[in-house]
Structures are given as structure tokens and as C-alpha cells.
RNA sequence: GCUCGUGUGGUGUAGCCAGGUCCAUCAUAGUGGGUUUUCAUCCCGCCGACCCGGGUUCGAAUCCCGGCACGAGCACCA
């Protein structure tokens, strides 16, 4: 059969269900270079995590490299946030489990961009355009060539010098890449590559850059040149940048370069959050709507991490979504489900009593009770409850039932404030409630982010000595992350 | 408006390029049950989808044509 009809065998293989990410096209083991390029105008959001996870996963799979690149070339509209330069690499490492192989900062690379801009002007495939935005828009729409296209290279260099030395101010001139003006897609026609920014009034927040440069590359140009410099082989990014790719391919043709393999993913929303705009979050935080970037209501990586979402859960989540170009909206429950899988096996059990009501034991009983730290791992030891004082805390809601079983202890019959002892053995199907004895409890607060606010749920917490960051399971309530001995933050149920 | 892209169960996703083995995969959600001294974990069952209309073909989720819907780009933002 192999000899007769090899294609039949091939086909059968193709039919097998794929798992994990789709295969990278034209990838060579050990030679793959990918990048993730956020604007450092805030810490990373849930959405950024996709870029890191997918690119990082491919880099790992192909023994390649992942570049973390700061595209910080705008000082006016989306000014960078100085702290982000330190925070983003840390967050990326936490998420990936390894450090990005290279870190590149665009604002350090300006001389390279100038060099390529000059080459473009000298070789005649770029020009300095002095038309207003409005005027050029008309040219673009009507497929009319801008008169500035006819500038000689020497005139272009002269105008370029005026951009650089401050003769021109923002709005006076811009460098454009020549394309056919009758391209079907109007977005691509003679696209702008570099512009002037008023860095005297809006200095770059990095001290070493400040007001050093007046002329700055736009994303399409900066990114294209930088990908070439760094030897990027594969680009995986949002489909909102499809036209950007097309612009960049035109530029690569001018330079005689080959463009990297590019794939796209669609827009993702989370039912509970909507989108994740860093700029919008920044405004809301400044307006006092949130306490900071780690406010548990925010879809930032730092907030999620504080809330107890693990890096593994985020990785599994994004890999499962894959790289389709569909625009999707996912419920948080999907992420939570991944998170439960990643933490449940480790999370020690604790008892937390909301709206605590005290009851007094009535009848014969031992002086202490032992319950497991983790029901599936008896090797983790026992928790000891001292009940010699006879005072117990239970949730107000559980008091509505009169026949209950105290988890790990005994059946009781509730009569007012009295808990009359019943069978120690479990001999019926009565509901089981969690509880705490008076001596070993601490007054504690459970922070719950819900419906756009952070609720402070007060209650009695089982005394523990778990360090900050420990993921615990509050019996019958859900998972939470330890902040300190009297504070927990609710993760999910 | 112009340009580009996408349409598989409630939500995601595999299969589509190279048509049959697809009465369509896996996961999640929902629901029912089992294990369990948690409303947890784990296990089992059920539920439920190829955007619409033509065409090609013995045969279409898959190829072709036409609709429709949704999204993005058309910034001297990233």
C-alpha cells in the first residue's frame, strides 16, 4: 500500500485531531525568533498575556528565542510609564516561567531608525511630506499623488534636516513611504513612517531619552525595521495589525528584505470585563475609580496574580484558545476552571465563618477533634480543633436548619443557642456544615471583588500560619489567597 | 463609504488547504448520578453545533458562486 498509494496514508495522518498550538510555518528548530511588543504605558493586562504565552510557547517548542520589545515611541498620546520598564519583564517571566531571551527598547534604537529613514530618502522610496493631515487624506481618498512625492533626494534630505533641527514643528512635515497610490486598500497609500513630536513639552519619560529626539518613528516603520535588525522569523499578533503587515511588506520590498511569517489572532473579550484598554485603566486609576493597577477588579496581570490566578492557569487558558482569527468572548469560568485544576491539589483547607453566630455544645463530647489539612492527602497532617470550651461558631444561614452535622465531628440538633450532641458517627444524610471552636479562631476579612466593588466580608477564620501568597480552600466557600494572618482575598468558587 | 478578515453546540475549540472512515473532536458551562464527614477535588452519564441559498460531485463542514451577519483598518496612537 505504501508503494501503491502513499497519499492515502498521508491523508489519514492529517485527519488526526490536533492538540495544542498549530504548527509554525517554515520553522527551523533552533532558528526561530519571535517577539512580543507591548507599549509600556502601563503594566500588562490579561490580553497581553496572550501575546506572551503564545509567542513564548512557540519559542520554547522550537528552541528559539523570545524578544520582549518595548514599543515606546509615542510621548504624547500614549506616553510610557517609567515603572513599566521594570514591571513588565518581571510579569513576563512570572507568566512564562523563564526570562525573555532579549529585551529591546525602541527608544534606545532611534539612531537605527534614522539611518534607515535617511536611506529611504536617498534612494527615493520615501519622501518628506509637508501637506496637512486633511490635505493628504484627500489625496489618499482620490488616489492623487501628493506633490511632495516629486521632491529630489537632496531636497528631501534638506527637509529631513529641518525636521531634525527644530525648524519644523509637529504638523509641518512627516516622512512617508512611497507606494502605488492606486492600491486597492486606501489605508496603505503612501503611509507615514516618522513624525515630529514636541518632546520639549512632552519629554520621553525615560531620563536618558527625555527631549533628546524630535523626530520619532511611527509603529509601522519602527516595528518593521526593528524586526529586521533583530532577525525576527515569525510574527504572531492581533488581526487589527493586518494592514500594518501589508504596509511593512511594502517597506520590506523597497529595502529588498523578506518579511517574517505572520499569523494573526482575533479580538478577545471576557464576558465579565469587556475589553482591556491600558489607556482607559490608567485614566480610571488616576480618577480614583480603582485603588491601583493591582485592584482586584481590574483585568491586569498583577491584579489577577494577587487574586490567586496562577501562571499555569493563564498559560493553559490561552493555549486552549489557540490562534484563530475569530473574534471571541469567553466567560471567566473557563479561566477559573483551569485555575482550580492548578491549585486544588495543593490548597490546604481552612474554615472561614461568615456572619458568625455562637452556639454552645450540650451533651457528652471529646475535648478535641481532628480534621485533615487536605482530604485527598492524609500525609499533609491534621488540623486540631479544641472544643473543651464548648463554644462554637457557625454561619448564621446554617442556623436555619435544625438537624445538621458539624464537618469532621458529630451530628447536632440546634435549639436556640444550644447544640445538642447527637451521633459521632455519620448515620444519616443530614447536611454537613463547616464550623470553628472558639479558642482557635481569628477575626479576619475576606476581600471579594464582585459587581464592580470590593466587598469586605468579615468573619471568624481558623487560625493558621500560612505565608502570604498561599492558596487555600475555604471549605464550602471557595479558593482564596492568603494576604496575612487576618486577611484573605477571594479567588473564585 | 472603501479595504481586509471571520462565521462549527450556551461558550471556546478540532476537522476545512489535499471532499468519503464526520449521524462531526476535545474542553468548559448546564444538568443527572457515583465517590467523599465541603456546595471542593475525582469519576460516569445526558444535553447541545457545521450562518443562509444555490452549484460541482456518486458523495460537501470541507471545493465554487451569491447573499447575510459580525469584527478590524482607513491617526503626524500602539
mmCIF file of N, CA and C in Angstrom, chain A residues 68-133:
data_model
loop_
_atom_site.group_PDB
_atom_site.id
_atom_site.type_symbol
_atom_site.label_atom_id
_atom_site.label_comp_id
_atom_site.label_asym_id
_atom_site.label_seq_id
_atom_site.Cartn_x
_atom_site.Cartn_y
_atom_site.Cartn_z
ATOM 1 N N UNK A 68 11.383 40.448 24.132
ATOM 2 C CA UNK A 68 10.406 41.355 24.726
ATOM 3 C C UNK A 68 10.818 42.754 24.281
ATOM 4 N N UNK A 69 9.945 43.386 23.543
ATOM 5 C CA UNK A 69 10.312 44.683 22.967
ATOM 6 C C UNK A 69 9.365 45.777 23.430
ATOM 7 N N UNK A 70 9.920 46.854 23.903
ATOM 8 C CA UNK A 70 9.091 47.984 24.314
ATOM 9 C C UNK A 70 8.913 48.942 23.139
ATOM 10 N N UNK A 71 7.713 49.035 22.641
ATOM 11 C CA UNK A 71 7.433 49.969 21.554
ATOM 12 C C UNK A 71 7.001 51.298 22.156
ATOM 13 N N UNK A 72 8.002 52.028 22.637
ATOM 14 C CA UNK A 72 7.712 53.256 23.391
ATOM 15 C C UNK A 72 8.042 54.494 22.582
ATOM 16 N N UNK A 73 7.418 54.609 21.421
ATOM 17 C CA UNK A 73 7.788 55.698 20.517
ATOM 18 C C UNK A 73 6.779 56.835 20.496
ATOM 19 N N UNK A 74 5.826 56.806 21.407
ATOM 20 C CA UNK A 74 4.886 57.926 21.475
ATOM 21 C C UNK A 74 4.977 58.561 22.849
ATOM 22 N N UNK A 75 5.238 59.868 22.887
ATOM 23 C CA UNK A 75 5.354 60.536 24.179
ATOM 24 C C UNK A 75 4.147 61.412 24.472
ATOM 25 N N UNK A 76 3.235 61.520 23.492
ATOM 26 C CA UNK A 76 2.116 62.442 23.651
ATOM 27 C C UNK A 76 0.793 61.731 23.892
ATOM 28 N N UNK A 77 0.427 60.829 22.963
ATOM 29 C CA UNK A 77 -0.878 60.178 23.038
ATOM 30 C C UNK A 77 -0.882 59.019 24.036
ATOM 31 N N UNK A 78 0.141 58.181 23.949
ATOM 32 C CA UNK A 78 0.254 57.048 24.868
ATOM 33 C C UNK A 78 1.612 57.061 25.539
ATOM 34 N N UNK A 79 1.844 58.039 26.381
ATOM 35 C CA UNK A 79 3.179 58.158 26.985
ATOM 36 C C UNK A 79 3.523 56.946 27.848
ATOM 37 N N UNK A 80 4.763 56.500 27.759
ATOM 38 C CA UNK A 80 5.187 55.352 28.565
ATOM 39 C C UNK A 80 5.156 55.668 30.057
ATOM 40 N N UNK A 81 5.032 54.607 30.823
ATOM 41 C CA UNK A 81 5.019 54.718 32.281
ATOM 42 C C UNK A 81 6.365 54.170 32.776
ATOM 43 N N UNK A 82 7.169 55.013 33.431
ATOM 44 C CA UNK A 82 8.535 54.569 33.790
ATOM 45 C C UNK A 82 8.577 53.237 34.529
ATOM 46 N N UNK A 83 7.674 53.014 35.471
ATOM 47 C CA UNK A 83 7.707 51.763 36.244
ATOM 48 C C UNK A 83 7.519 50.530 35.365
ATOM 49 N N UNK A 84 6.844 50.722 34.245
ATOM 50 C CA UNK A 84 6.513 49.572 33.410
ATOM 51 C C UNK A 84 7.746 48.878 32.852
ATOM 52 N N UNK A 85 8.831 49.621 32.675
ATOM 53 C CA UNK A 85 10.039 49.020 32.108
ATOM 54 C C UNK A 85 10.615 47.937 33.021
ATOM 55 N N UNK A 86 10.358 48.091 34.304
ATOM 56 C CA UNK A 86 10.838 47.087 35.242
ATOM 57 C C UNK A 86 9.780 46.022 35.481
ATOM 58 N N UNK A 87 8.541 46.486 35.586
ATOM 59 C CA UNK A 87 7.452 45.585 35.947
ATOM 60 C C UNK A 87 7.133 44.576 34.838
ATOM 61 N N UNK A 88 7.101 45.027 33.601
ATOM 62 C CA UNK A 88 6.708 44.130 32.506
ATOM 63 C C UNK A 88 7.635 42.918 32.377
ATOM 64 N N UNK A 89 8.974 43.099 32.400
ATOM 65 C CA UNK A 89 9.826 41.904 32.331
ATOM 66 C C UNK A 89 9.580 40.934 33.480
ATOM 67 N N UNK A 90 9.306 41.470 34.663
ATOM 68 C CA UNK A 90 9.030 40.590 35.799
ATOM 69 C C UNK A 90 7.743 39.809 35.590
ATOM 70 N N UNK A 91 6.734 40.514 35.111
ATOM 71 C CA UNK A 91 5.453 39.851 34.873
ATOM 72 C C UNK A 91 5.569 38.799 33.779
ATOM 73 N N UNK A 92 6.331 39.133 32.753
ATOM 74 C CA UNK A 92 6.520 38.196 31.652
ATOM 75 C C UNK A 92 7.221 36.935 32.149
ATOM 76 N N UNK A 93 8.214 37.118 32.985
ATOM 77 C CA UNK A 93 8.939 35.964 33.499
ATOM 78 C C UNK A 93 8.040 35.102 34.384
ATOM 79 N N UNK A 94 7.242 35.766 35.207
ATOM 80 C CA UNK A 94 6.314 35.021 36.060
ATOM 81 C C UNK A 94 5.369 34.172 35.203
ATOM 82 N N UNK A 95 4.860 34.793 34.164
ATOM 83 C CA UNK A 95 3.880 34.120 33.319
ATOM 84 C C UNK A 95 4.498 32.968 32.529
ATOM 85 N N UNK A 96 5.681 33.191 31.998
ATOM 86 C CA UNK A 96 6.316 32.199 31.133
ATOM 87 C C UNK A 96 7.018 31.100 31.905
ATOM 88 N N UNK A 97 7.540 31.471 33.067
ATOM 89 C CA UNK A 97 8.381 30.528 33.775
ATOM 90 C C UNK A 97 9.821 30.608 33.293
ATOM 91 N N UNK A 98 10.114 31.518 32.396
ATOM 92 C CA UNK A 98 11.510 31.765 32.003
ATOM 93 C C UNK A 98 11.631 33.230 31.575
ATOM 94 N N UNK A 99 12.867 33.706 31.583
ATOM 95 C CA UNK A 99 13.096 35.098 31.198
ATOM 96 C C UNK A 99 13.064 35.230 29.680
ATOM 97 N N UNK A 100 12.465 36.297 29.169
ATOM 98 C CA UNK A 100 12.592 36.536 27.729
ATOM 99 C C UNK A 100 14.070 36.584 27.367
ATOM 100 N N UNK A 101 14.401 36.055 26.193
ATOM 101 C CA UNK A 101 15.819 35.923 25.853
ATOM 102 C C UNK A 101 16.499 37.255 25.566
ATOM 103 N N UNK A 102 15.725 38.189 25.040
ATOM 104 C CA UNK A 102 16.299 39.514 24.768
ATOM 105 C C UNK A 102 15.269 40.562 25.136
ATOM 106 N N UNK A 103 15.749 41.697 25.597
ATOM 107 C CA UNK A 103 14.854 42.821 25.825
ATOM 108 C C UNK A 103 15.337 43.978 24.969
ATOM 109 N N UNK A 104 14.440 44.539 24.173
ATOM 110 C CA UNK A 104 14.798 45.623 23.271
ATOM 111 C C UNK A 104 13.898 46.810 23.595
ATOM 112 N N UNK A 105 14.500 47.971 23.681
ATOM 113 C CA UNK A 105 13.714 49.173 23.928
ATOM 114 C C UNK A 105 13.823 50.076 22.705
ATOM 115 N N UNK A 106 12.693 50.338 22.087
ATOM 116 C CA UNK A 106 12.690 51.098 20.830
ATOM 117 C C UNK A 106 13.346 52.461 20.995
ATOM 118 N N UNK A 107 13.096 53.111 22.132
ATOM 119 C CA UNK A 107 13.651 54.457 22.296
ATOM 120 C C UNK A 107 15.177 54.454 22.403
ATOM 121 N N UNK A 108 15.777 53.281 22.570
ATOM 122 C CA UNK A 108 17.231 53.178 22.527
ATOM 123 C C UNK A 108 17.742 52.997 21.097
ATOM 124 N N UNK A 109 16.822 52.754 20.193
ATOM 125 C CA UNK A 109 17.209 52.343 18.839
ATOM 126 C C UNK A 109 17.006 53.447 17.805
ATOM 127 N N UNK A 110 16.698 54.658 18.280
ATOM 128 C CA UNK A 110 16.357 55.744 17.358
ATOM 129 C C UNK A 110 17.416 55.955 16.261
ATOM 130 N N UNK A 111 18.708 55.934 16.611
ATOM 131 C CA UNK A 111 19.707 56.130 15.547
ATOM 132 C C UNK A 111 19.566 55.131 14.392
ATOM 133 N N UNK A 112 19.202 53.879 14.721
ATOM 134 C CA UNK A 112 18.988 52.889 13.654
ATOM 135 C C UNK A 112 17.835 53.309 12.744
ATOM 136 N N UNK A 113 16.797 53.811 13.368
ATOM 137 C CA UNK A 113 15.631 54.195 12.573
ATOM 138 C C UNK A 113 15.969 55.400 11.690
ATOM 139 N N UNK A 114 16.765 56.325 12.220
ATOM 140 C CA UNK A 114 17.187 57.480 11.422
ATOM 141 C C UNK A 114 18.006 57.023 10.214
ATOM 142 N N UNK A 115 18.872 56.060 10.469
ATOM 143 C CA UNK A 115 19.736 55.573 9.393
ATOM 144 C C UNK A 115 18.889 55.015 8.239
ATOM 145 N N UNK A 116 17.882 54.237 8.617
ATOM 146 C CA UNK A 116 17.040 53.644 7.581
ATOM 147 C C UNK A 116 16.151 54.688 6.918
ATOM 148 N N UNK A 117 15.736 55.690 7.689
ATOM 149 C CA UNK A 117 14.923 56.752 7.106
ATOM 150 C C UNK A 117 15.752 57.519 6.075
ATOM 151 N N UNK A 118 16.994 57.788 6.424
ATOM 152 C CA UNK A 118 17.872 58.512 5.506
ATOM 153 C C UNK A 118 18.090 57.716 4.220
ATOM 154 N N UNK A 119 18.308 56.427 4.398
ATOM 155 C CA UNK A 119 18.488 55.567 3.218
ATOM 156 C C UNK A 119 17.265 55.623 2.306
ATOM 157 N N UNK A 120 16.125 55.635 2.952
ATOM 158 C CA UNK A 120 14.864 55.673 2.229
ATOM 159 C C UNK A 120 14.748 56.956 1.402
ATOM 160 N N UNK A 121 15.149 58.061 1.994
ATOM 161 C CA UNK A 121 15.070 59.350 1.304
ATOM 162 C C UNK A 121 16.106 59.428 0.189
ATOM 163 N N UNK A 122 17.296 58.922 0.489
ATOM 164 C CA UNK A 122 18.367 58.994 -0.519
ATOM 165 C C UNK A 122 18.055 58.126 -1.720
ATOM 166 N N UNK A 123 17.445 56.976 -1.460
ATOM 167 C CA UNK A 123 17.174 56.057 -2.565
ATOM 168 C C UNK A 123 15.834 56.339 -3.219
ATOM 169 N N UNK A 124 15.117 57.313 -2.697
ATOM 170 C CA UNK A 124 13.912 57.776 -3.382
ATOM 171 C C UNK A 124 12.651 56.977 -3.145
ATOM 172 N N UNK A 125 12.629 56.055 -2.168
ATOM 173 C CA UNK A 125 11.354 55.369 -1.927
ATOM 174 C C UNK A 125 10.607 55.914 -0.706
ATOM 175 N N UNK A 126 11.150 57.029 -0.213
ATOM 176 C CA UNK A 126 10.431 57.764 0.829
ATOM 177 C C UNK A 126 10.577 59.240 0.557
ATOM 178 N N UNK A 127 9.722 60.056 1.149
ATOM 179 C CA UNK A 127 9.828 61.493 0.942
ATOM 180 C C UNK A 127 9.281 62.252 2.135
ATOM 181 N N UNK A 128 9.723 63.501 2.258
ATOM 182 C CA UNK A 128 9.200 64.349 3.322
ATOM 183 C C UNK A 128 7.970 65.056 2.777
ATOM 184 N N UNK A 129 6.869 64.871 3.461
ATOM 185 C CA UNK A 129 5.597 65.427 3.002
ATOM 186 C C UNK A 129 5.224 66.589 3.914
ATOM 187 N N UNK A 130 4.948 67.733 3.312
ATOM 188 C CA UNK A 130 4.607 68.912 4.104
ATOM 189 C C UNK A 130 3.120 69.232 4.053
ATOM 190 N N UNK A 131 2.338 68.323 3.507
ATOM 191 C CA UNK A 131 0.895 68.545 3.446
ATOM 192 C C UNK A 131 0.282 68.359 4.839
ATOM 193 N N UNK A 132 -0.830 69.014 5.077
ATOM 194 C CA UNK A 132 -1.538 68.804 6.339
ATOM 195 C C UNK A 132 -2.222 67.435 6.302
ATOM 196 N N UNK A 133 -2.587 66.951 7.432
ATOM 197 C CA UNK A 133 -3.278 65.675 7.502
ATOM 198 C C UNK A 133 -4.529 65.676 6.640
#
